[in-house]
Amino acid sequence: MSNVKLNNVQKAAVESFGKPVLIFAGAGSGKTRVLTHKIAYLIKNKLVDAENILALTFTNKAAEEMRQRVHKIIKTKSTLVTMGTFHSVCAKMLRSEIHNLGYTSEFSIFDVQDQTSLFKVLLEPMDFPKNYITPKDLRFKISYFKNRLINPGEAKSKASIIIDKHYAELYEKYQIALKENNAVDFDDLLLLPLQIFEKFPKVLESYQEKWKYILVDEYQDTNKPQFMLVKNLAKSHQQICVVGDDDQSIYGWRGADISNILDFEKTFKNSEIFKLETNYRSTSYILESAYSVVKNNHNRASKELVANNGGGEKLGLMQTNDEMEESDAVISALQKEIKLEKRNFSDFAVLYRTNSQSRAIEDAFRRSGIPYNIIGGVRFYERKEIKDLIGYLSLILNPKDTISLRRVVNFPPRGIGLKTVDKCVIEAEKRNVEMIEVLNSPENMGIRGKQADALDKFYNIISKYNDLLPKLNAGELVRALIEEAGIKKYYQESTSPEESERYENVLEFIKSVDDFMKRNPDGGLSQFIEEVSLLTDLDQWNDQNNRVTMMTVHASKGLEFPVVFLTGLEDGLFPLYRSLDSNETLEEERRLFYVGVTRAMHKVYLMYANNRRRMGSDDLYGIVSRFIGEIPEDNLEKISFTSALTRKVIGGKAGKHTKTAVSRTVVLFDDFQVGDYVEHAIFGIGKVMALSGQGENQRVGIEFKDGLKKKLVVKFANLKKVDSPD
């Protein structure tokens, strides 16, 4: 096998054999290349037979990529290597061995919905107060126990308060119920092999003999069960190679334990350590800046990446007044990059700390006609909690909308099941009236008690707010609705982290209504819903393959882009307020920042706002993230940004708890006609094919070169009329 593609350290790591191997692989240092070459080296040199090699990853995509790369290097026997995720390998193992624990090999693997259904059955006879323990709370808690190898008995003995005793009791009942159903959950796929290994040592010995060499990718992301699996399997032969980067350990909140990689030498004696410190992705400025931040962590291995690609550009530092201007600044910088550097949309990634930040950026992209993809989540206005709110508003605006009625009649949960809805449908058809009209007479359908009261209350809410439409502006109506309909109470009473994030999005939705009212002082609720619908429809015009990528920093791990925008860099947002309580959580936030910056190949834009409204609150005055203060000033280029809004600072210095007054400049807009030729900063010259409205509210449908079609809002698109190119 030729090693011409490997540098000296990579080659040494590949050829190391006979001792446990730890490879610290910094961002962009070629860890996948090393892993695949090592597998090929073991087979090619007959050190280990292909069928005796186990390679563990965290995603199916990573496993498949590794398999393809190995096959390219050594075509014969590569398919005999066991490659897969921890969960897939363990599931296969359990099909052969789970009979030792009293299950059959046909066991079911319960997903989240299956778990939730079972939790509801278990909770029903407990007679707890409403929302005392929800199925989602219980799923989160039990997963927490399992990721830390805490069995039901231990959970019971450690419980010191009443609610923890209830969690432990339900955990025990849950495990019994799973077994009765011949089922396991996702966490059990890792736990049950450990139980088998402990109770049946001969089974463990058989797998130690089968897998004589073990490789683990992204070792810094392993939790306690994964660590114990690897430790057990490698215990007899100590032939193990792990690859990871402690500086990219960012999943502590879901059980990952950074000590697994940092204490590798203690666990596996006489290990060889290799540090891949040549980065083939990013420029010197990017790497030096990222390192200057992460080196402030105390709990890390000593290493420093060196760029193979040279100096590059300084990191752009952009200060804006608020999140709306931040979004405009992203577009402005993106347009400049496209024009000057001839980049494509797919060259850009916009990263943020929390999903709720995506709304303002997404709205700006839509208004500007810029195509985008959201990774790791659905579009803001398509998220369940937002669709529920829009469902309420649509029904208030149009009581004939039975689709929206069906969606929200039992949200928040008010005991109105599908059978009750079916009765309403039949009664409406019988009386030849709209479905909404039968809700205030449940007795006619034989519905009584709590269900009747719930239907009547729901009808009164919709009727009341329909009457209030001319009296309240959109923002006032939405705020009042979420209170009276019980939406706010529903989310606030839940202790589930998932529901907490949903509520954060609800509050962000309120802010989107406020933003709309600022742009359209005379606009009402119907106009807002229309705009949301129109903006959503714009996605159908976009190129499927050439899009800006939007995602959380967590979701970006393992990816790379020529240009990265890292947004929301204020203390309290990045790092999050709750991370400031301990050094451990703050260090994980710092590693997360490191991951975000090192996704970039050529250019990084660091963005922060003086004022940012989060979660529907009044203005929060932003203090620039401490992480920016840890970057040498010489590595930063301050970039000024002037938005379409003229913002006058009142007293003090920017970024120092400064209030801003906002006044709009008067801009004259051309009224375009079908057949006009216009020029767009990104898309070039195109022909107006359709339009609606006038002045700044005019919307135009334009066909650009190569048949590219866009729907644009004139006041945001910065279009100018030009002569026909013919």
XYZ file of C-alpha atoms in Angstrom:
726
model
C 0.000 0.000 0.000
C 1.245 3.401 -0.904
C 1.316 6.033 1.806
C 2.040 8.993 -0.486
C -1.148 10.696 0.638
C -0.183 10.545 4.309
C 2.059 12.965 6.189
C 4.694 11.575 8.583
C 2.509 11.598 11.700
C -0.457 10.098 9.845
C 1.786 7.361 8.430
C 3.205 6.551 11.877
C -0.291 6.328 13.364
C -1.428 4.037 10.551
C 1.526 1.669 10.959
C 1.485 1.515 14.772
C 0.573 -2.016 15.885
C 0.776 -4.073 19.069
C -0.241 -1.295 21.468
C -3.421 0.688 22.145
C -3.416 3.789 19.929
C -4.933 7.194 20.628
C -4.985 9.664 17.739
C -5.789 13.253 18.600
C -7.131 14.479 15.278
C -7.725 18.221 15.195
C -10.330 19.811 12.953
C -9.593 19.207 9.265
C -6.506 17.091 9.996
C -7.552 14.026 7.977
C -8.854 11.640 10.645
C -11.083 9.682 8.244
C -8.117 9.242 5.906
C -6.035 7.835 8.773
C -8.772 5.446 9.935
C -9.421 4.049 6.477
C -5.735 3.682 5.678
C -5.195 1.928 9.006
C -7.907 -0.642 8.277
C -6.412 -1.241 4.840
C -2.894 -1.470 6.331
C -3.978 -4.137 8.855
C -5.540 -6.261 6.111
C -2.880 -5.692 3.455
C -0.052 -6.627 5.803
C -1.946 -9.615 7.213
C -1.737 -8.271 10.740
C -5.459 -8.851 11.268
C -7.988 -10.657 9.057
C -10.753 -8.446 7.676
C -13.489 -10.415 9.474
C -11.729 -9.771 12.797
C -11.863 -5.959 12.528
C -14.590 -3.842 14.144
C -14.936 -0.154 13.189
C -17.444 1.921 15.202
C -18.860 5.296 14.162
C -21.651 7.618 15.289
C -23.558 7.951 12.026
C -24.471 5.597 9.215
C -23.148 8.174 6.786
C -19.709 8.095 8.417
C -19.697 4.286 8.365
C -20.635 4.196 4.690
C -17.996 6.790 3.789
C -15.375 4.766 5.649
C -16.427 1.578 3.892
C -16.180 3.168 0.448
C -12.761 4.652 1.167
C -11.388 1.326 2.421
C -12.734 -0.394 -0.685
C -10.920 2.104 -2.912
C -7.612 1.353 -1.199
C -7.977 -2.410 -0.943
C -10.810 -3.930 -2.964
C -10.576 -7.488 -1.738
C -12.066 -8.536 1.589
C -13.034 -4.991 2.624
C -16.682 -6.034 2.875
C -15.780 -8.547 5.599
C -14.917 -5.754 8.047
C -17.683 -5.067 10.592
C -18.447 -1.346 10.225
C -21.370 0.526 11.677
C -22.714 2.711 14.404
C -22.597 1.615 18.028
C -26.352 1.054 17.967
C -26.476 -0.923 14.716
C -23.598 -3.225 15.739
C -25.172 -3.821 19.166
C -28.598 -4.520 17.656
C -27.090 -7.188 15.442
C -25.267 -8.656 18.430
C -28.488 -8.774 20.461
C -30.340 -10.698 17.765
C -27.954 -13.571 18.533
C -27.521 -13.142 22.280
C -30.610 -11.531 23.816
C -32.145 -14.941 24.614
C -29.711 -14.995 27.532
C -31.812 -12.269 29.170
C -35.191 -13.897 28.548
C -36.119 -12.059 25.316
C -36.567 -13.655 21.912
C -34.533 -12.683 18.864
C -37.660 -11.124 17.291
C -37.645 -8.267 19.817
C -39.049 -4.888 18.809
C -37.080 -1.668 19.010
C -39.385 1.011 20.422
C -39.002 4.481 18.941
C -40.041 7.729 20.640
C -43.714 7.358 19.704
C -43.811 3.783 20.973
C -42.155 4.889 24.217
C -44.619 7.745 24.633
C -47.590 5.401 24.213
C -46.195 3.043 26.834
C -45.473 5.914 29.239
C -49.115 7.052 28.945
C -50.270 3.558 29.945
C -47.908 3.539 32.928
C -48.853 7.053 34.069
C -52.625 6.596 33.814
C -53.145 4.630 37.086
C -50.650 6.756 39.056
C -53.200 9.535 39.675
C -50.564 12.288 39.572
C -51.567 15.973 39.327
C -51.804 17.174 35.729
C -48.389 17.695 34.116
C -46.637 16.551 37.301
C -44.744 14.021 35.188
C -45.363 14.021 31.444
C -44.395 11.204 29.037
C -41.697 13.462 27.576
C -40.328 14.270 31.038
C -40.207 10.564 31.818
C -38.469 9.671 28.550
C -35.825 12.331 29.200
C -35.245 11.165 32.784
C -35.009 7.456 31.958
C -32.569 8.175 29.123
C -30.501 10.198 31.615
C -30.375 7.170 33.952
C -29.419 4.764 31.194
C -26.682 6.969 29.738
C -25.039 6.966 33.148
C -25.518 3.207 33.735
C -27.960 3.772 36.600
C -30.349 0.827 36.887
C -33.834 1.097 38.470
C -32.608 -0.230 41.839
C -29.833 2.386 41.991
C -32.249 5.112 40.918
C -34.513 4.134 43.827
C -31.703 4.121 46.392
C -30.368 7.509 45.226
C -33.777 9.208 45.185
C -33.982 11.765 47.994
C -37.112 13.733 47.022
C -40.624 12.535 46.219
C -40.565 13.242 42.472
C -37.263 11.367 42.027
C -38.791 8.380 43.850
C -41.693 8.493 41.403
C -39.284 8.641 38.446
C -37.385 5.621 39.808
C -40.619 3.679 40.354
C -41.796 4.424 36.823
C -38.365 3.522 35.439
C -38.697 0.076 37.062
C -42.249 -0.377 35.764
C -41.117 0.742 32.297
C -38.337 -1.843 32.090
C -40.714 -4.592 33.203
C -43.267 -3.495 30.602
C -40.616 -3.454 27.865
C -39.671 -7.011 28.631
C -43.337 -8.070 28.708
C -43.630 -6.602 25.223
C -40.393 -8.282 24.099
C -39.099 -4.835 23.294
C -36.057 -2.639 23.857
C -35.542 1.079 23.437
C -32.673 2.925 21.788
C -30.631 3.172 24.980
C -31.142 -0.527 25.744
C -29.289 -1.438 22.563
C -26.123 -0.339 24.368
C -27.045 -1.457 27.904
C -28.248 -5.007 27.300
C -24.973 -6.229 25.695
C -23.193 -4.990 28.831
C -25.607 -6.983 30.980
C -24.970 -10.084 28.872
C -21.184 -9.623 29.072
C -21.391 -9.336 32.869
C -23.687 -12.322 33.425
C -22.247 -14.549 30.708
C -18.451 -14.110 30.452
C -18.222 -16.804 27.753
C -20.302 -14.624 25.426
C -17.916 -11.728 25.987
C -14.955 -14.000 25.265
C -16.494 -15.067 21.959
C -16.771 -11.437 20.795
C -13.276 -10.617 22.025
C -12.078 -13.486 19.849
C -14.216 -12.389 16.916
C -13.121 -8.723 16.971
C -9.378 -8.797 17.463
C -8.880 -5.184 16.434
C -11.267 -2.318 17.296
C -11.333 1.174 15.805
C -13.540 3.993 17.130
C -14.270 7.266 15.357
C -15.210 10.484 17.233
C -14.131 8.922 20.515
C -14.653 12.190 22.401
C -18.417 11.766 21.873
C -18.693 8.403 23.624
C -20.899 8.122 26.690
C -20.428 5.727 29.591
C -22.177 2.678 28.022
C -20.202 3.089 24.787
C -16.971 3.428 26.731
C -17.732 0.260 28.711
C -18.551 -1.676 25.531
C -15.233 -0.749 23.939
C -13.332 -1.400 27.149
C -14.873 -4.860 27.541
C -14.332 -5.896 23.932
C -10.684 -4.813 23.916
C -9.854 -6.018 27.421
C -8.140 -9.273 26.480
C -6.078 -8.224 23.432
C -5.747 -4.408 23.937
C -5.742 -3.984 20.167
C -7.647 -0.749 19.901
C -7.283 2.496 17.983
C -9.465 5.507 18.811
C -9.592 8.793 16.957
C -11.023 11.996 18.314
C -10.524 15.577 19.390
C -11.271 16.660 22.927
C -11.557 20.251 21.656
C -14.645 19.143 19.702
C -16.404 17.414 22.597
C -19.755 19.254 22.533
C -22.353 16.653 23.557
C -22.001 16.594 27.344
C -25.708 17.488 27.615
C -26.630 14.126 26.100
C -24.210 12.025 28.112
C -20.881 12.272 26.230
C -17.953 12.122 28.668
C -14.791 14.009 27.676
C -12.801 12.050 30.272
C -13.068 8.955 28.046
C -10.542 10.426 25.614
C -8.505 12.414 28.137
C -8.045 9.348 30.378
C -7.384 6.897 27.542
C -3.826 6.249 28.733
C -5.088 5.370 32.210
C -7.642 2.926 30.831
C -5.362 1.331 28.236
C -1.816 1.003 29.546
C 1.322 1.389 27.371
C -0.641 3.302 24.719
C 0.894 5.227 21.844
C -0.313 8.783 21.347
C -0.317 10.606 18.019
C -1.329 14.199 17.404
C -2.528 15.214 13.953
C -1.803 18.937 14.047
C -1.688 19.793 10.333
C -4.990 21.237 9.220
C -5.875 20.837 5.524
C -9.137 22.795 5.675
C -8.720 26.278 7.113
C -6.369 29.254 6.869
C -3.896 30.363 9.541
C -6.059 33.266 10.671
C -9.014 30.949 11.250
C -7.014 28.330 13.126
C -5.078 30.803 15.259
C -8.303 32.541 16.255
C -10.079 29.289 17.125
C -7.062 28.083 19.105
C -6.723 31.363 21.000
C -10.211 30.693 22.398
C -10.119 26.956 23.116
C -6.677 27.100 24.774
C -8.357 28.889 27.691
C -9.947 25.575 28.657
C -8.109 23.774 31.427
C -9.597 20.342 30.744
C -7.899 19.598 27.408
C -4.877 17.867 25.894
C -2.013 20.109 24.782
C -1.934 20.565 20.989
C -2.075 23.300 18.374
C -3.175 23.063 14.771
C -1.044 24.467 11.956
C -2.621 25.484 8.665
C -1.419 23.834 5.488
C -3.203 26.485 3.409
C -1.412 29.668 4.471
C -2.528 32.905 6.085
C -5.794 33.821 4.369
C -8.099 36.650 5.455
C -8.710 38.069 8.896
C -11.982 37.172 10.584
C -14.677 39.747 9.884
C -16.235 41.231 13.038
C -19.637 42.816 12.473
C -21.512 44.760 15.120
C -25.205 45.377 14.467
C -27.972 47.047 16.417
C -30.369 44.102 16.600
C -31.157 40.678 15.149
C -33.008 42.178 12.169
C -30.000 44.253 11.189
C -27.780 41.225 11.852
C -29.787 39.293 9.255
C -29.501 42.166 6.782
C -25.747 42.274 7.419
C -25.448 38.554 6.619
C -27.151 39.169 3.273
C -25.004 42.224 2.545
C -21.763 40.332 3.229
C -23.013 37.304 1.297
C -23.830 39.431 -1.750
C -20.375 41.017 -1.599
C -18.698 37.593 -1.415
C -20.698 36.353 -4.408
C -19.859 39.406 -6.481
C -16.160 39.736 -5.639
C -15.182 36.099 -5.056
C -17.591 34.491 -7.564
C -18.975 32.175 -4.893
C -22.112 30.021 -5.043
C -24.906 29.970 -2.455
C -23.736 26.516 -1.379
C -20.411 28.022 -0.271
C -22.074 29.691 2.732
C -23.197 28.449 6.120
C -25.025 30.541 8.717
C -24.573 29.080 12.201
C -26.441 29.955 15.392
C -26.482 28.743 18.997
C -30.223 28.080 19.307
C -32.855 27.112 16.750
C -35.071 30.085 17.637
C -32.454 32.441 16.141
C -33.174 31.058 12.685
C -36.443 32.968 12.326
C -35.041 36.443 11.668
C -32.379 35.078 9.281
C -34.901 32.893 7.473
C -37.294 35.807 7.006
C -34.489 37.955 5.566
C -33.458 35.209 3.124
C -37.042 34.787 1.966
C -37.567 38.498 1.404
C -34.308 38.702 -0.559
C -35.048 35.612 -2.638
C -31.938 33.810 -1.409
C -32.305 30.002 -1.471
C -31.456 28.130 1.728
C -31.661 24.812 3.529
C -32.155 24.322 7.236
C -30.216 21.352 8.596
C -31.180 19.690 11.826
C -34.630 21.127 12.041
C -37.684 22.114 10.097
C -38.352 25.596 8.784
C -39.459 28.000 11.473
C -43.009 28.459 10.207
C -43.364 24.711 9.613
C -42.499 23.678 13.173
C -45.363 22.009 15.002
C -45.759 24.674 17.666
C -45.755 27.444 15.048
C -48.176 25.569 12.779
C -50.474 25.200 15.797
C -50.438 28.963 16.364
C -51.012 29.697 12.690
C -53.860 27.150 12.828
C -55.547 29.145 15.592
C -55.081 32.427 13.739
C -56.299 30.983 10.436
C -59.429 29.630 12.142
C -60.106 32.988 13.799
C -59.776 34.687 10.424
C -61.758 32.039 8.565
C -64.072 29.885 10.746
C -64.846 27.727 7.690
C -61.253 26.410 7.765
C -61.918 22.855 8.993
C -58.302 21.778 8.450
C -57.082 24.312 11.014
C -59.974 23.392 13.340
C -58.982 19.728 13.319
C -55.391 20.704 14.054
C -56.030 22.858 17.111
C -59.319 21.658 18.630
C -57.363 19.516 21.091
C -54.322 21.750 21.517
C -53.423 22.311 24.247
C -54.816 18.885 25.270
C -58.406 19.393 26.456
C -59.780 15.838 26.196
C -61.276 16.133 22.726
C -60.424 12.899 20.948
C -60.814 11.773 17.352
C -64.200 10.150 18.069
C -65.555 13.463 19.312
C -64.245 15.244 16.217
C -65.928 12.607 14.042
C -69.254 13.283 15.837
C -68.832 16.991 15.073
C -68.235 16.250 11.405
C -71.395 14.099 11.186
C -73.508 16.711 13.014
C -72.257 19.532 10.759
C -73.129 17.511 7.666
C -76.571 16.646 9.089
C -77.343 20.294 9.877
C -75.634 21.561 6.730
C -73.591 24.092 8.709
C -69.913 24.778 9.166
C -68.137 22.493 11.610
C -67.328 25.375 13.972
C -71.066 26.037 14.420
C -71.817 22.684 16.067
C -69.194 23.064 18.782
C -71.414 25.269 20.968
C -74.198 22.680 21.110
C -72.447 19.449 22.130
C -75.595 18.096 23.795
C -77.133 17.642 20.326
C -74.388 15.120 19.588
C -74.734 13.280 22.894
C -71.524 14.824 24.202
C -71.640 15.748 27.902
C -69.436 16.439 30.860
C -65.837 17.611 30.476
C -65.784 17.068 26.700
C -68.886 19.237 26.270
C -67.365 21.981 28.413
C -64.093 21.784 26.444
C -65.888 22.105 23.083
C -67.947 25.030 24.320
C -64.896 26.831 25.712
C -62.960 26.307 22.480
C -65.883 27.667 20.425
C -66.121 30.744 22.665
C -62.385 31.479 22.260
C -62.546 31.334 18.464
C -65.777 33.373 18.367
C -64.436 35.980 20.783
C -61.227 36.604 18.871
C -63.060 36.689 15.575
C -65.104 39.577 17.032
C -61.915 41.250 18.318
C -60.190 41.275 14.912
C -61.077 44.912 14.115
C -60.288 46.062 17.683
C -56.814 44.579 18.310
C -53.634 44.760 16.270
C -51.980 41.482 15.337
C -49.445 41.548 18.191
C -52.060 42.271 20.846
C -54.340 39.545 19.557
C -51.634 36.859 19.467
C -50.428 37.679 22.994
C -53.956 37.558 24.398
C -54.757 34.340 22.523
C -51.826 32.293 23.824
C -52.861 33.284 27.362
C -56.565 32.555 27.071
C -56.225 29.387 24.995
C -53.844 27.964 27.615
C -50.891 27.674 25.226
C -48.557 29.666 27.447
C -49.540 27.701 30.551
C -49.150 24.378 28.719
C -45.541 25.045 27.754
C -44.526 26.797 30.985
C -45.740 23.954 33.197
C -43.740 21.337 31.316
C -40.273 20.498 32.644
C -39.190 18.847 29.409
C -36.252 20.534 27.603
C -38.008 19.832 24.280
C -41.151 21.690 25.350
C -39.054 24.527 26.699
C -37.526 24.982 23.244
C -41.010 24.847 21.674
C -42.138 27.644 23.962
C -39.051 29.647 23.049
C -40.164 29.329 19.412
C -43.699 30.433 20.328
C -42.287 33.591 21.862
C -40.079 34.094 18.824
C -43.256 33.870 16.720
C -44.738 36.745 18.728
C -41.660 38.766 17.904
C -42.080 37.940 14.198
C -45.573 39.464 14.412
C -44.082 42.543 16.102
C -41.455 42.809 13.362
C -44.219 42.626 10.766
C -46.138 45.421 12.495
C -43.005 47.598 12.504
C -42.624 47.089 8.759
C -46.376 47.453 8.154
C -47.918 49.782 10.782
C -51.329 49.574 9.113
C -51.157 45.828 8.507
C -53.427 43.390 10.227
C -53.498 39.727 11.113
C -54.739 38.634 7.692
C -51.863 40.459 5.998
C -49.393 38.790 8.344
C -50.767 35.309 7.625
C -50.754 36.122 3.901
C -47.115 37.213 4.049
C -46.084 34.088 5.926
C -47.883 31.954 3.353
C -46.315 33.827 0.440
C -42.846 33.606 1.887
C -43.218 29.883 2.375
C -44.299 29.489 -1.240
C -41.099 31.189 -2.429
C -39.168 28.048 -1.552
C -40.697 26.293 -4.545
C -38.877 28.674 -6.867
C -35.431 27.973 -5.520
C -32.688 25.801 -6.929
C -32.594 22.545 -5.009
C -28.852 22.125 -5.125
C -27.355 25.575 -4.716
C -28.499 26.904 -1.344
C -27.130 28.654 1.715
C -27.000 26.254 4.669
C -28.562 27.294 7.983
C -28.024 25.212 11.118
C -27.061 25.208 14.777
C -23.370 25.011 15.601
C -23.999 21.534 17.044
C -25.396 20.340 13.715
C -22.375 21.703 11.811
C -19.857 19.364 13.420
C -17.995 17.341 10.808
C -18.936 19.694 7.948
C -16.970 22.398 6.131
C -17.806 25.488 4.078
C -15.752 28.145 2.284
C -17.514 30.919 4.242
C -19.122 30.722 7.690
C -21.309 33.297 9.458
C -21.307 32.765 13.231
C -24.232 34.797 14.570
C -25.588 35.831 17.963
C -22.210 36.222 19.643
C -23.386 37.861 22.848
C -22.845 36.753 26.410
C -25.997 34.970 27.530
C -26.660 33.606 24.072
C -23.227 32.266 23.107
C -22.176 31.263 25.680
C -25.658 30.584 27.075
C -26.532 32.056 30.474
C -26.984 28.630 32.016
C -23.453 27.612 31.009
C -21.962 30.343 33.192
C -22.814 28.416 36.362
C -19.850 26.058 36.122
C -16.437 25.811 34.483
C -17.431 22.469 32.945
C -20.381 23.855 30.991
C -18.546 27.049 30.046
C -15.675 24.986 28.639
C -18.134 23.006 26.532
C -19.515 26.298 25.147
C -15.953 27.347 24.327
C -15.395 24.052 22.476
C -18.629 24.687 20.612
C -17.331 28.084 19.492
C -14.129 26.357 18.353
C -16.178 23.901 16.284
C -18.150 26.738 14.674
C -15.078 28.729 13.621
C -13.199 25.683 12.287
C -16.038 24.790 9.895
C -14.709 27.593 7.672
C -12.170 27.058 4.917
C -11.517 30.626 3.766
C -13.578 33.248 5.621
C -15.352 33.695 8.955
C -17.798 36.452 9.885
C -18.358 36.910 13.627
C -21.600 38.777 14.324
C -23.120 40.298 17.441
C -25.936 42.721 18.233
C -26.132 45.573 20.728
C -29.801 44.826 21.291
C -31.505 41.489 20.875
C -35.013 40.567 21.792
C -35.224 36.929 22.718
C -38.239 34.901 23.654
C -40.705 37.719 23.028
C -39.244 39.990 25.720
C -38.382 43.642 25.521
C -34.948 44.640 24.310
C -32.056 42.828 25.909
C -28.862 44.819 25.712
C -26.158 42.669 24.256
C -22.679 42.422 25.639
C -20.262 41.012 23.098
C -19.353 37.363 23.728
C -16.337 36.811 25.937
C -15.067 34.429 23.252
C -14.517 37.318 20.830
C -12.472 39.016 23.537
C -10.204 35.934 23.632
C -9.235 36.375 19.942
C -6.196 38.616 19.263
C -7.316 41.963 17.849
C -4.804 41.613 15.009
C -6.794 38.606 13.768
C -10.012 40.617 13.447
C -11.203 43.051 10.809
C -14.051 45.253 12.009
C -16.642 45.608 9.252
C -19.181 48.401 9.437
C -22.712 47.825 8.237
C -25.359 50.385 7.313
C -28.840 48.972 6.947
C -31.868 50.302 5.132
C -32.802 51.753 8.492
C -31.003 54.825 9.774
C -30.201 54.107 13.436
C -29.135 56.899 15.733
C -27.306 55.918 18.898
C -28.498 57.800 21.978
C -25.680 58.267 24.453
C -22.866 55.919 25.361
C -20.777 53.677 23.148
C -22.017 50.906 20.901
C -22.237 47.577 22.691
C -22.334 49.133 26.165
C -25.985 48.774 27.199
C -26.989 51.437 24.652
C -30.567 52.106 23.626
C -31.226 52.927 20.010
C -33.884 54.937 18.310
C -34.868 53.775 14.860
C -36.090 56.084 12.115
C -36.809 55.008 8.547
C -35.301 56.805 5.608
C -37.699 57.803 2.848
C -37.050 55.681 -0.205
C -38.738 56.100 -3.559
C -39.637 52.869 -5.340
C -40.198 52.331 -9.024
C -43.430 50.658 -10.002
C -42.386 47.822 -12.273
C -44.407 46.486 -15.179
C -44.599 43.034 -16.744
C -41.932 42.914 -19.421
C -39.489 45.281 -17.622
C -35.877 44.197 -17.343
C -34.295 44.568 -13.902
C -30.903 43.928 -12.313
C -30.423 42.084 -8.994
C -27.126 42.182 -7.067
C -26.854 38.370 -6.992
C -28.981 36.973 -9.799
C -28.055 39.531 -12.435
C -30.460 40.703 -15.160
C -33.939 39.241 -15.422
C -37.358 39.906 -16.914
C -40.471 40.751 -14.860
C -43.039 38.035 -15.593
C -45.682 38.752 -12.926
C -46.405 41.332 -10.233
C -48.828 42.424 -7.532
C -49.182 45.586 -5.428
C -47.480 48.953 -5.858
C -44.549 50.929 -4.468
C -42.618 49.349 -1.595
C -45.286 46.658 -1.170
C -44.984 45.507 -4.754
C -44.057 41.863 -5.327
C -42.534 40.759 -8.598
C -41.985 37.413 -10.262
C -38.766 37.473 -12.274
C -37.181 35.006 -14.660
C -33.398 35.312 -14.645
C -30.823 33.687 -16.872
C -30.823 29.932 -17.276
C -34.539 29.863 -16.445
C -34.047 30.705 -12.750
C -37.363 32.042 -11.332
C -37.717 34.200 -8.214
C -40.540 35.939 -6.353
C -39.179 39.083 -4.681
C -40.479 41.852 -2.441
C -39.408 45.141 -4.074
C -38.503 47.022 -0.893
C -36.017 44.314 0.090
C -34.700 43.180 -3.276
C -32.897 46.419 -4.267
C -33.887 46.041 -7.926
C -33.149 48.613 -10.592
C -34.585 48.924 -14.088
C -32.194 48.307 -16.977
C -32.412 48.235 -20.734
C -33.199 45.031 -22.530
C -30.039 42.911 -22.902
C -31.063 42.052 -26.497
